[in-house]
Amino acid sequence: MVVRQPQLRSPLARAVVPVLGGIGFFALVALILWGIANLVSQNGSSATANLASNVFRPGSVVRYAAIIDEDGPVLFPDLLGTDGDKTIVLDHAGANPMNGWNLYLGHPSDRPISCKVTQVQHTDQFTDCEGRTIAVEELARPALGIAPDVSADGILTLDLTPD
């Protein structure tokens, strides 16, 4: 007994059936990918897992001390997050590049994190969201544990891991 394959007779059926087949194929692929992503996201990893390093190495202390001496503190946008609110400000005081490093957050200590500052060019002064001019020392301090570290070979490292 020979089974005949179904034939699409009308032009409408010959146009619609392949399109529906393609849509079904891509829906199946999307469902499989969603299932894999769901399985992977539940397989021991948490939503708060860090994908990036908690240590940032800007480079030589001699180089950064010279930059700060010439142009004022250096702003590193968003080192502590991805929402645009957690800018780090690196400052150096003193003649010895091996010590005297300080970190601040990019907002005044007496204002909320939403009150961002902009640097007055080539100075250690900042303008906050209310138009006040403030010194770098008036910026908020980061959480305990977030601090600069200088290695014996003069490489500056910013440890972004709070205690």
Short mmCIF file of C-alpha atoms in Angstrom, two decimals:
data_model
loop_
_atom_site.label_atom_id
_atom_site.label_comp_id
_atom_site.label_asym_id
_atom_site.label_seq_id
_atom_site.Cartn_x
_atom_site.Cartn_y
_atom_site.Cartn_z
CA MET A 1 0.00 0.00 0.00
CA VAL A 2 1.43 3.35 -1.07
CA VAL A 3 0.65 6.42 1.01
CA ARG A 4 0.44 9.59 -0.99
CA GLN A 5 1.96 12.76 0.42
CA PRO A 6 -0.52 15.55 0.96
CA GLN A 7 -0.40 18.20 -1.72
CA LEU A 8 -1.31 21.80 -1.22
CA ARG A 9 -3.63 22.68 -4.03
CA SER A 10 -4.57 26.31 -3.55
CA PRO A 11 -2.09 29.19 -3.96
CA LEU A 12 -3.09 30.48 -0.51
CA ALA A 13 -2.22 27.18 1.17
CA ARG A 14 1.11 27.01 -0.69
CA ALA A 15 1.95 30.50 0.61
CA VAL A 16 0.69 30.23 4.21
CA VAL A 17 1.85 26.73 5.22
CA PRO A 18 5.61 27.39 4.73
CA VAL A 19 5.32 30.70 6.63
CA LEU A 20 3.53 29.01 9.52
CA GLY A 21 6.17 26.26 9.48
CA GLY A 22 8.95 28.87 9.74
CA ILE A 23 7.21 30.68 12.59
CA GLY A 24 6.76 27.37 14.39
CA PHE A 25 10.44 26.49 13.89
CA PHE A 26 11.67 29.80 15.33
CA ALA A 27 9.19 29.56 18.22
CA LEU A 28 10.59 26.10 19.03
CA VAL A 29 14.19 27.40 18.90
CA ALA A 30 13.26 30.33 21.18
CA LEU A 31 11.56 27.95 23.63
CA ILE A 32 14.64 25.71 23.74
CA LEU A 33 16.97 28.69 24.30
CA TRP A 34 14.71 30.06 27.03
CA GLY A 35 14.73 26.65 28.72
CA ILE A 36 18.53 26.47 28.61
CA ALA A 37 18.87 30.01 30.01
CA ASN A 38 16.38 29.22 32.76
CA LEU A 39 18.23 26.02 33.65
CA VAL A 40 21.62 27.76 33.71
CA SER A 41 20.36 30.67 35.84
CA GLN A 42 19.00 28.28 38.48
CA ASN A 43 22.06 26.04 38.52
CA GLY A 44 23.81 27.30 41.65
CA SER A 45 24.45 30.87 40.59
CA SER A 46 22.83 33.74 42.40
CA ALA A 47 21.46 36.96 40.96
CA THR A 48 24.04 38.92 42.93
CA ALA A 49 27.08 37.12 41.57
CA ASN A 50 29.82 39.46 40.40
CA LEU A 51 30.88 38.98 36.83
CA ALA A 52 33.70 41.52 37.02
CA SER A 53 36.74 41.85 39.23
CA ASN A 54 36.48 43.77 42.50
CA VAL A 55 40.00 45.09 42.02
CA PHE A 56 40.84 47.93 39.62
CA ARG A 57 44.46 48.64 38.68
CA PRO A 58 44.78 52.13 37.19
CA GLY A 59 48.56 51.87 36.89
CA SER A 60 51.71 53.56 38.12
CA VAL A 61 51.52 55.70 41.25
CA VAL A 62 54.13 58.07 39.80
CA ARG A 63 51.99 58.63 36.70
CA TYR A 64 48.73 59.15 38.60
CA ALA A 65 50.38 61.39 41.22
CA ALA A 66 51.65 63.60 38.37
CA ILE A 67 48.21 63.67 36.71
CA ILE A 68 46.52 64.63 39.98
CA ASP A 69 49.16 67.25 40.76
CA GLU A 70 48.62 68.80 37.33
CA ASP A 71 44.85 68.41 36.80
CA GLY A 72 43.33 67.56 40.17
CA PRO A 73 41.63 64.34 41.31
CA VAL A 74 40.75 61.66 38.77
CA LEU A 75 37.14 60.54 38.36
CA PHE A 76 36.40 56.92 37.50
CA PRO A 77 32.73 56.69 36.50
CA ASP A 78 30.71 53.78 37.85
CA LEU A 79 33.41 51.55 39.28
CA LEU A 80 31.04 50.38 42.02
CA GLY A 81 27.94 49.70 39.94
CA THR A 82 26.23 50.02 36.61
CA ASP A 83 23.53 52.54 37.39
CA GLY A 84 25.64 55.67 36.85
CA ASP A 85 25.52 56.68 40.50
CA LYS A 86 28.71 55.30 41.98
CA THR A 87 31.60 57.32 40.58
CA ILE A 88 34.94 56.97 42.39
CA VAL A 89 37.22 59.98 42.83
CA LEU A 90 40.93 59.25 43.30
CA ASP A 91 43.01 61.90 45.06
CA HIS A 92 46.63 62.13 46.14
CA ALA A 93 48.18 64.40 48.77
CA GLY A 94 51.86 64.89 49.52
CA ALA A 95 55.12 64.63 47.64
CA ASN A 96 55.64 60.87 47.99
CA PRO A 97 53.65 58.93 45.36
CA MET A 98 53.89 55.73 47.41
CA ASN A 99 51.45 57.04 50.04
CA GLY A 100 48.83 59.75 50.55
CA TRP A 101 46.12 58.17 48.35
CA ASN A 102 42.41 58.72 49.10
CA LEU A 103 39.16 57.56 47.54
CA TYR A 104 35.88 59.44 47.56
CA LEU A 105 32.45 58.95 46.01
CA GLY A 106 31.22 61.33 43.31
CA HIS A 107 28.68 63.12 45.50
CA PRO A 108 28.91 65.45 48.54
CA SER A 109 29.00 63.81 51.94
CA ASP A 110 26.01 65.88 53.07
CA ARG A 111 23.83 65.10 50.04
CA PRO A 112 22.29 61.90 48.63
CA ILE A 113 24.04 59.78 46.01
CA SER A 114 21.77 61.28 43.34
CA CYS A 115 23.53 64.66 43.81
CA LYS A 116 26.37 64.12 41.37
CA VAL A 117 29.40 66.39 41.18
CA THR A 118 31.36 67.75 38.25
CA GLN A 119 34.99 68.72 38.55
CA VAL A 120 36.14 72.31 38.09
CA GLN A 121 38.84 71.78 35.46
CA HIS A 122 42.44 71.54 36.63
CA THR A 123 41.50 71.93 40.33
CA ASP A 124 40.55 69.82 43.32
CA GLN A 125 37.19 71.63 43.47
CA PHE A 126 33.82 70.22 42.46
CA THR A 127 30.39 71.67 41.72
CA ASP A 128 27.47 69.70 43.13
CA CYS A 129 23.86 69.37 41.97
CA GLU A 130 22.92 72.58 43.82
CA GLY A 131 25.70 74.65 42.28
CA ARG A 132 27.83 74.70 45.43
CA THR A 133 31.61 74.56 44.99
CA ILE A 134 33.14 72.02 47.34
CA ALA A 135 36.63 70.67 47.99
CA VAL A 136 37.53 67.05 47.30
CA GLU A 137 37.63 66.38 51.07
CA GLU A 138 33.91 67.25 51.27
CA LEU A 139 32.95 64.35 49.02
CA ALA A 140 31.41 61.23 50.56
CA ARG A 141 33.69 58.41 51.62
CA PRO A 142 33.13 54.91 50.24
CA ALA A 143 32.23 51.96 52.45
CA LEU A 144 34.90 50.51 54.72
CA GLY A 145 37.25 48.25 52.81
CA ILE A 146 37.04 50.20 49.56
CA ALA A 147 40.48 51.74 49.46
CA PRO A 148 43.57 52.40 47.38
CA ASP A 149 46.60 50.16 47.80
CA VAL A 150 50.13 50.67 46.51
CA SER A 151 52.31 47.67 45.77
CA ALA A 152 56.05 47.62 46.45
CA ASP A 153 56.73 48.11 42.73
CA GLY A 154 54.61 51.28 42.61
CA ILE A 155 51.39 49.98 41.04
CA LEU A 156 48.17 51.54 42.30
CA THR A 157 45.29 49.16 42.98
CA LEU A 158 41.78 50.14 44.03
CA ASP A 159 40.13 47.44 46.13
CA LEU A 160 36.39 47.82 45.54
CA THR A 161 35.31 45.12 47.99
CA PRO A 162 33.53 46.55 51.04
CA ASP A 163 34.19 44.95 54.44
#
